[in-house]
Short mmCIF file of N, CA, C and O in Angstrom, two decimals:
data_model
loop_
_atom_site.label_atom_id
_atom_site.label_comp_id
_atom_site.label_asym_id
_atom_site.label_seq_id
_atom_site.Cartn_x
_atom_site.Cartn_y
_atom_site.Cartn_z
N UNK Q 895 112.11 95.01 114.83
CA UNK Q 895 113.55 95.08 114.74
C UNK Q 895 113.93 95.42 113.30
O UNK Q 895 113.46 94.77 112.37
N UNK Q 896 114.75 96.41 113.11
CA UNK Q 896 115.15 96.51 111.61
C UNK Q 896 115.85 95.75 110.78
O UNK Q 896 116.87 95.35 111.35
N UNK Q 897 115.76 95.38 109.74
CA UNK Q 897 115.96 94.43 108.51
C UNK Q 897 117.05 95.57 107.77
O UNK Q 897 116.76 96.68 107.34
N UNK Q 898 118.59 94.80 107.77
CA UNK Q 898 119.35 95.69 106.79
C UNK Q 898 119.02 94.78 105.26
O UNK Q 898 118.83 93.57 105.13
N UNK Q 899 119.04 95.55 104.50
CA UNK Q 899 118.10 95.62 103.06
C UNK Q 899 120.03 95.71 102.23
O UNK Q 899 120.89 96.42 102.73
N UNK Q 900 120.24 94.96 101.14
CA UNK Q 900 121.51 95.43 100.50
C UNK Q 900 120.50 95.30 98.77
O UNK Q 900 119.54 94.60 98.43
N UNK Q 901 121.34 96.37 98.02
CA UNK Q 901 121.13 96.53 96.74
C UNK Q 901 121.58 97.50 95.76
O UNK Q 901 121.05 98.59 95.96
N UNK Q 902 122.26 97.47 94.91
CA UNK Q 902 122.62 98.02 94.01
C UNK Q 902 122.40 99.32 93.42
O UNK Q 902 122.13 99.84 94.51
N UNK Q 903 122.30 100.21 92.67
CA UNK Q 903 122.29 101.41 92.16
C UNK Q 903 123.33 102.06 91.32
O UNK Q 903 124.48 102.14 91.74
N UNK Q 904 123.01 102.51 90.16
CA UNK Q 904 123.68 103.00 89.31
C UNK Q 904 124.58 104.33 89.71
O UNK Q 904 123.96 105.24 90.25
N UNK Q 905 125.88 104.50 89.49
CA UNK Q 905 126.70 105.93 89.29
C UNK Q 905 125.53 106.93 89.55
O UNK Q 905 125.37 107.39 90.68
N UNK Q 906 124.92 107.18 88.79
CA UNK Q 906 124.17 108.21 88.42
C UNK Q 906 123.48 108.87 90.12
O UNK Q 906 123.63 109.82 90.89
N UNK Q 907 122.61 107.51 89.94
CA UNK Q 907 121.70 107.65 91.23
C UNK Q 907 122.14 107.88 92.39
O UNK Q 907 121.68 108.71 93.18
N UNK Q 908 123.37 106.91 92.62
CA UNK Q 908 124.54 106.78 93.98
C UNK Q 908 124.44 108.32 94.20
O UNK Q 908 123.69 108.92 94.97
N UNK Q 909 125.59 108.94 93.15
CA UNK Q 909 125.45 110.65 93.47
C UNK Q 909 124.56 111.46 93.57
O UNK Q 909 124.79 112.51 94.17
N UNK Q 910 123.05 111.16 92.91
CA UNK Q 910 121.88 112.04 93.31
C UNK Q 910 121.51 111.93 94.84
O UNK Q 910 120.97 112.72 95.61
N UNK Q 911 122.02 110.60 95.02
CA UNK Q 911 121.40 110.48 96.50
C UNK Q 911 122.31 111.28 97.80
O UNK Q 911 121.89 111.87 98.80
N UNK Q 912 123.74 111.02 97.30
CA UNK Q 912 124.60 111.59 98.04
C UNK Q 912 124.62 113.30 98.18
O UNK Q 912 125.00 113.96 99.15
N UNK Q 913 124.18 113.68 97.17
CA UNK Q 913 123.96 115.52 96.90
C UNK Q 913 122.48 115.37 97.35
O UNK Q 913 121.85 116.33 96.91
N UNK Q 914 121.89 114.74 97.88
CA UNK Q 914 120.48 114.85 98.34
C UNK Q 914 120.61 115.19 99.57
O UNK Q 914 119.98 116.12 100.08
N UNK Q 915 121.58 114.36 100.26
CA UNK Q 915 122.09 114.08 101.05
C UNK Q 915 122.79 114.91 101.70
O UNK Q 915 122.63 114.74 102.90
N UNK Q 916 123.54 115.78 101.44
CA UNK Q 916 125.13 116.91 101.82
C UNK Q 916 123.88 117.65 101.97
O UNK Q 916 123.65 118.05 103.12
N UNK Q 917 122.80 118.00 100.81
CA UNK Q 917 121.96 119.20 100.72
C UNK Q 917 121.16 119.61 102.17
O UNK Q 917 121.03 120.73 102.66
N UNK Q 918 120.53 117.95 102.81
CA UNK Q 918 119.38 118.12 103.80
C UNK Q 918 120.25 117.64 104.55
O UNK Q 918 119.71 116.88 105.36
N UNK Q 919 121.73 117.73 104.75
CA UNK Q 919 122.40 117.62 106.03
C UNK Q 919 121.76 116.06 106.70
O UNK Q 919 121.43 116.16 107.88
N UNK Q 920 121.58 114.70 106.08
CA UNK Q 920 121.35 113.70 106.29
C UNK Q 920 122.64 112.74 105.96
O UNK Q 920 123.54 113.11 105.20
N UNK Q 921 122.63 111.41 106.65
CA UNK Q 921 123.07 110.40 105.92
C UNK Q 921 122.74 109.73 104.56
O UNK Q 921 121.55 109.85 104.25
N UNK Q 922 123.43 109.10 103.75
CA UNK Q 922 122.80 108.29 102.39
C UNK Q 922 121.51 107.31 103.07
O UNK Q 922 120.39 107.23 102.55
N UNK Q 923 121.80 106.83 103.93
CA UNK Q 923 120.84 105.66 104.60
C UNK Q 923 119.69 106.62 104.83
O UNK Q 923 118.77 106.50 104.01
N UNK Q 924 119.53 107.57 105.77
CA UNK Q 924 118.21 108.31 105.79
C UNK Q 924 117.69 108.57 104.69
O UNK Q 924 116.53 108.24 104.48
N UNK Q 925 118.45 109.22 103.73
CA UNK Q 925 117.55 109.97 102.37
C UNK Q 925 117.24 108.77 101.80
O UNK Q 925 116.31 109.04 101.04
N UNK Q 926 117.49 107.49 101.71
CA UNK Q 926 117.33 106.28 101.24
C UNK Q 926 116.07 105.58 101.98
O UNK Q 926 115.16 105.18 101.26
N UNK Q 927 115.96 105.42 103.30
CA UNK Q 927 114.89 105.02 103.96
C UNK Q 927 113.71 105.97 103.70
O UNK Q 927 112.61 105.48 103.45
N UNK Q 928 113.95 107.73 103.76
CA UNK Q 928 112.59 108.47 103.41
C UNK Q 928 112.54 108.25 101.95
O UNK Q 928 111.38 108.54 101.65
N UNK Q 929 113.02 107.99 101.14
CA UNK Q 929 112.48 107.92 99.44
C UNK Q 929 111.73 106.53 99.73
O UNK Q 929 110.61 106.50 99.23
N UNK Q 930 112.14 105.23 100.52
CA UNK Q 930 111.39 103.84 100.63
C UNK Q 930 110.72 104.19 100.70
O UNK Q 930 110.10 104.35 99.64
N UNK Q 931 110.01 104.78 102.16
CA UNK Q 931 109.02 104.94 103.00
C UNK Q 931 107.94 105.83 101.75
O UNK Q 931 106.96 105.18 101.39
N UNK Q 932 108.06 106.95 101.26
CA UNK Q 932 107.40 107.89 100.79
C UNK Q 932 107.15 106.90 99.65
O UNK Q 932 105.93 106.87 99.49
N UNK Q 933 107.75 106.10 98.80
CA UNK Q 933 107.71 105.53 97.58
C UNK Q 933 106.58 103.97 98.03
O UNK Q 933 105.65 103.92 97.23
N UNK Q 934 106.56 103.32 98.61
CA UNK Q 934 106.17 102.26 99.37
C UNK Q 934 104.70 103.11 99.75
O UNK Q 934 103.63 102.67 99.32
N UNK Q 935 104.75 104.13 100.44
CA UNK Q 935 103.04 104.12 100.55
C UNK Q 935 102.63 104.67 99.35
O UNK Q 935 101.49 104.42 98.95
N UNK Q 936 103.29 105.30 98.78
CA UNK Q 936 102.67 106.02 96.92
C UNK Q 936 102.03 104.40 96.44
O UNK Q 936 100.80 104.33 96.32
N UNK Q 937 102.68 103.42 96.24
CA UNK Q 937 102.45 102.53 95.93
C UNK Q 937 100.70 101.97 96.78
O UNK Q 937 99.63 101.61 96.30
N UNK Q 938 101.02 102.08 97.66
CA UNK Q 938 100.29 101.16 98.28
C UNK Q 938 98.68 101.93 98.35
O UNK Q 938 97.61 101.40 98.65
N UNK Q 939 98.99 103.64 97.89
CA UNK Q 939 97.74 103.96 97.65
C UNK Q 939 97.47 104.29 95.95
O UNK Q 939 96.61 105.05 95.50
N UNK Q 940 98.26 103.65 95.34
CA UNK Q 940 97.61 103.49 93.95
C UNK Q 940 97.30 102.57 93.83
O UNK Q 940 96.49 102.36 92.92
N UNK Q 941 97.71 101.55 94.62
CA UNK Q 941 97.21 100.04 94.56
C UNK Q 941 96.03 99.85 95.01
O UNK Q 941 95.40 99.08 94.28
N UNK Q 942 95.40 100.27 96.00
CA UNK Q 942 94.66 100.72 97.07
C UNK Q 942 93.45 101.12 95.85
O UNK Q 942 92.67 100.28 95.38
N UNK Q 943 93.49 102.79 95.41
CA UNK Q 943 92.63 103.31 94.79
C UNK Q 943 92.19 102.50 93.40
O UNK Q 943 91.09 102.51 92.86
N UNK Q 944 93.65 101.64 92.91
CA UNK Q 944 93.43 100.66 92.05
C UNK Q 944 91.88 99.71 91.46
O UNK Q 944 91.24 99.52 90.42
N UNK Q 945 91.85 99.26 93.10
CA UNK Q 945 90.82 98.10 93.96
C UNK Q 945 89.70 99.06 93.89
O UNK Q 945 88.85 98.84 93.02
N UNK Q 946 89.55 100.15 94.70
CA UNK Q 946 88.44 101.03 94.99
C UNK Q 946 87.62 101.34 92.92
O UNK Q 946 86.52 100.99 92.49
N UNK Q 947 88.35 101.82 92.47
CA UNK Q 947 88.20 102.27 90.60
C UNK Q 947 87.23 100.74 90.44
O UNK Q 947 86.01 100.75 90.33
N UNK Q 948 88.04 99.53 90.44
CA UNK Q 948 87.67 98.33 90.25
C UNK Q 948 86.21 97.76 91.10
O UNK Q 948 85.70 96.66 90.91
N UNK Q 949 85.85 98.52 91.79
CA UNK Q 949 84.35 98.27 92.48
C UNK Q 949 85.04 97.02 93.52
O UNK Q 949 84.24 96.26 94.07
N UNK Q 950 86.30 96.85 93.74
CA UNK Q 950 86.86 95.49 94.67
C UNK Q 950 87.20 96.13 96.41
O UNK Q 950 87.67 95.36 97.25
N UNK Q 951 86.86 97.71 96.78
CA UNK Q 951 86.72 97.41 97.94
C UNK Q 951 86.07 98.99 98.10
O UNK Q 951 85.55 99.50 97.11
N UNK Q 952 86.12 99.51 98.98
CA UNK Q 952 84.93 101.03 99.75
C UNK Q 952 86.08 102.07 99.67
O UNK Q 952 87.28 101.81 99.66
N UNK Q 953 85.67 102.95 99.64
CA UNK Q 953 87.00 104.13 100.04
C UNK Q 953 87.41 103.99 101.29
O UNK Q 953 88.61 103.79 101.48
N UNK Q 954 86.25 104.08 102.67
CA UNK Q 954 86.21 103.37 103.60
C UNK Q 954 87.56 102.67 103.98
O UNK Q 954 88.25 102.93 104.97
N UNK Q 955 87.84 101.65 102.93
CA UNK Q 955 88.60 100.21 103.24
C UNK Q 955 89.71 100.74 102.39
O UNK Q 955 90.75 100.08 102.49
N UNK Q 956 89.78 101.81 101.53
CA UNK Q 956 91.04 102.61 100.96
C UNK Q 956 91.91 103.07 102.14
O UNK Q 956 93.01 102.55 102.32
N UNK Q 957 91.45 103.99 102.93
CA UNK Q 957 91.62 104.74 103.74
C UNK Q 957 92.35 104.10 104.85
O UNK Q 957 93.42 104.45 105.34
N UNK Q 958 91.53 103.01 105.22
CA UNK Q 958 91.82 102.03 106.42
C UNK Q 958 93.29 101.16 105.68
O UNK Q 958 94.30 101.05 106.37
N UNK Q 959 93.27 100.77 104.70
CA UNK Q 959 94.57 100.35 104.33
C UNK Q 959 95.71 101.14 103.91
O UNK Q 959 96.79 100.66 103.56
N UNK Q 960 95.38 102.54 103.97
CA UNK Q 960 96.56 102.78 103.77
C UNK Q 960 97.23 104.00 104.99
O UNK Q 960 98.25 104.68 104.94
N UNK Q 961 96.46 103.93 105.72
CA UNK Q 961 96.58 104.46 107.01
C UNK Q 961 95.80 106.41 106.66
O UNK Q 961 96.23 107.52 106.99
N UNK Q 962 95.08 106.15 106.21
CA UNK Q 962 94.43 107.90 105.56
C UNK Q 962 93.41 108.07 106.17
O UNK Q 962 92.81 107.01 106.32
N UNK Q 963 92.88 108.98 106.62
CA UNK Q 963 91.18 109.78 106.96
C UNK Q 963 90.77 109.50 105.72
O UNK Q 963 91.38 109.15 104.70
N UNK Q 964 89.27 109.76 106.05
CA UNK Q 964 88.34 108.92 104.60
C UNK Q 964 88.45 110.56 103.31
O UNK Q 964 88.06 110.60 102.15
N UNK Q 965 89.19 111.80 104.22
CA UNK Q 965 88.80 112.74 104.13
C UNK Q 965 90.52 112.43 102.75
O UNK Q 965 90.44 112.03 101.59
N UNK Q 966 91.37 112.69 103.28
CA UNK Q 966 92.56 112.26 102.90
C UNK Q 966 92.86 111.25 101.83
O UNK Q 966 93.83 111.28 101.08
N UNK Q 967 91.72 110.15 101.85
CA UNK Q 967 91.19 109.28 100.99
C UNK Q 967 90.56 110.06 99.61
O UNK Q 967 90.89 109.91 98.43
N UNK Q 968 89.37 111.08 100.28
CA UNK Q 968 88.60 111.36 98.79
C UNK Q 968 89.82 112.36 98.14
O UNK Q 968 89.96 112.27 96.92
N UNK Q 969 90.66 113.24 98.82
CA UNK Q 969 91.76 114.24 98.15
C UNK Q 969 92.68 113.14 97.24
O UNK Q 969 93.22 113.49 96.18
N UNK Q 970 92.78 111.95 97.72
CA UNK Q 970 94.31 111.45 97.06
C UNK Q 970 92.95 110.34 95.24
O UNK Q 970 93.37 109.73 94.26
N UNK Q 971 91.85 110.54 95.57
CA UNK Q 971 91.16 110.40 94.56
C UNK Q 971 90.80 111.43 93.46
O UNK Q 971 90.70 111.08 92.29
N UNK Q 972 90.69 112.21 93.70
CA UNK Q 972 90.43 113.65 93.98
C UNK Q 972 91.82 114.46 92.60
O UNK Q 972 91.62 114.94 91.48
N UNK Q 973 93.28 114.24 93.49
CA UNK Q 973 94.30 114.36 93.41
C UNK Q 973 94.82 113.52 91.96
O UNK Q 973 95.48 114.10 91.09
N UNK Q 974 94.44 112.16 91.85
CA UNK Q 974 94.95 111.29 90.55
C UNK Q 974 93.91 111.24 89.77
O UNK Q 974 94.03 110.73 88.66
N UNK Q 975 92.46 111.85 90.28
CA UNK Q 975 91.65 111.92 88.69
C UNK Q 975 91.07 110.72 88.83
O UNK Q 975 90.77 110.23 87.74
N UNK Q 976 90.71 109.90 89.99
CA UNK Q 976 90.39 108.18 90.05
C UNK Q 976 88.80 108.10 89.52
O UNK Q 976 87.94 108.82 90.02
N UNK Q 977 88.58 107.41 88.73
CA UNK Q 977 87.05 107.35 88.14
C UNK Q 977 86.58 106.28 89.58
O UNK Q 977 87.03 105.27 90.12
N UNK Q 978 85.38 107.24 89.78
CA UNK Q 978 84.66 106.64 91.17
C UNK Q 978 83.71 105.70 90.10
O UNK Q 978 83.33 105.87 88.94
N UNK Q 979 83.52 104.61 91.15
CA UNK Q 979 82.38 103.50 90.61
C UNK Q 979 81.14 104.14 91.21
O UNK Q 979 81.30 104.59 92.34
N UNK Q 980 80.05 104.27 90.71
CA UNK Q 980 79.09 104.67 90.77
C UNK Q 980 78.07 104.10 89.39
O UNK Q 980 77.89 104.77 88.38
N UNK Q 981 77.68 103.20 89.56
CA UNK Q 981 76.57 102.71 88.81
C UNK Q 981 75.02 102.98 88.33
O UNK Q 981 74.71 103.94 89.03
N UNK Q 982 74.15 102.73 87.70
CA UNK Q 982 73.20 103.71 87.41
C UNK Q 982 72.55 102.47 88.37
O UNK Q 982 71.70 102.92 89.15
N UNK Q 983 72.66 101.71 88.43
CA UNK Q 983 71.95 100.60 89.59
C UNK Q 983 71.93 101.44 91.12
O UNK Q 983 70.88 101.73 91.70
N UNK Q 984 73.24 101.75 91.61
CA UNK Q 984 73.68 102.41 92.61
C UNK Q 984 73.09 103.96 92.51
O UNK Q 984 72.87 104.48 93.61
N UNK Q 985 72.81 104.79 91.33
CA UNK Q 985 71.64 105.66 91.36
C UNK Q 985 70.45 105.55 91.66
O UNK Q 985 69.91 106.53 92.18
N UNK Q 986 69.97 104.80 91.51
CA UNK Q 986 68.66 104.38 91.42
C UNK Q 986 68.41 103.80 93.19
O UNK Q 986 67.47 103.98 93.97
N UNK Q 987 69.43 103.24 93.30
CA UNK Q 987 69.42 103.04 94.92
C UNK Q 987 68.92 104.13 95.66
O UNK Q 987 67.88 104.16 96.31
N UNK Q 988 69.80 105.05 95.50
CA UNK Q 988 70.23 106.40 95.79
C UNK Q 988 68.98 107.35 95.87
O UNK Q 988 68.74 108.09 96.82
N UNK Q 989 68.31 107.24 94.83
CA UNK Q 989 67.40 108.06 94.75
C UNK Q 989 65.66 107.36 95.16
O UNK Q 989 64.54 107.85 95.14
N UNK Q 990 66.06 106.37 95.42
CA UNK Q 990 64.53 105.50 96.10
C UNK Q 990 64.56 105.91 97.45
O UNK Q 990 63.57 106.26 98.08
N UNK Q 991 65.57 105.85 97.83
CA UNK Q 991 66.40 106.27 99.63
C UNK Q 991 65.86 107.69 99.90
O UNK Q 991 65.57 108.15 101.01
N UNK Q 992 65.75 108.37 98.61
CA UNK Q 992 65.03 109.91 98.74
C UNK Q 992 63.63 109.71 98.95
O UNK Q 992 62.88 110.68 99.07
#
């Protein structure tokens, strides 16, 4: 069920949103819910890749949390430049496996 959300915003913004708005032939509330929505998962996959950088979870478990293909996963790593954990321990794994 939807949750009405109330909050504030500056002059400035009010009218960017409203000329966002006239522009894509939307309501203020739509162009407001797609900036949440789009802004809310940005978040949730820097937070995400955050954990992954930090050796604290798999890309795997990137992917799966933020609703992405693992494929979609390595691009949005890929995409911000994310230093992959890869250890010379985890080489050495790697190359005994050979």
């Amino acid at each position: 069920m939807p949750v009405t959300l109330t909050t504030r915003v500056d002059d400035d913004l009010a009218k960017l949103i409203d000329d966002i708005a006239a522009k894509e032939g939307m309501d203020r509330s739509t162009v407001i819910r797609r900036f949440l929505t789009r802004a809310a998962k940005d978040w949730l996959i820097e937070r995400s890749l955050k954990d992954y950088e930090e050796g604290k979870i798999t890309l795997w478990q990137v992917a799966e949390r933020c609703g992405l293909s693992l494929w979609e996963a390595v691009s949005e790593v890929e995409k911000r430049e994310i230093h992959v954990p890869y250890t010379p321990e985890d080489l050495e794994e790697d190359l005994e496996g050979i």
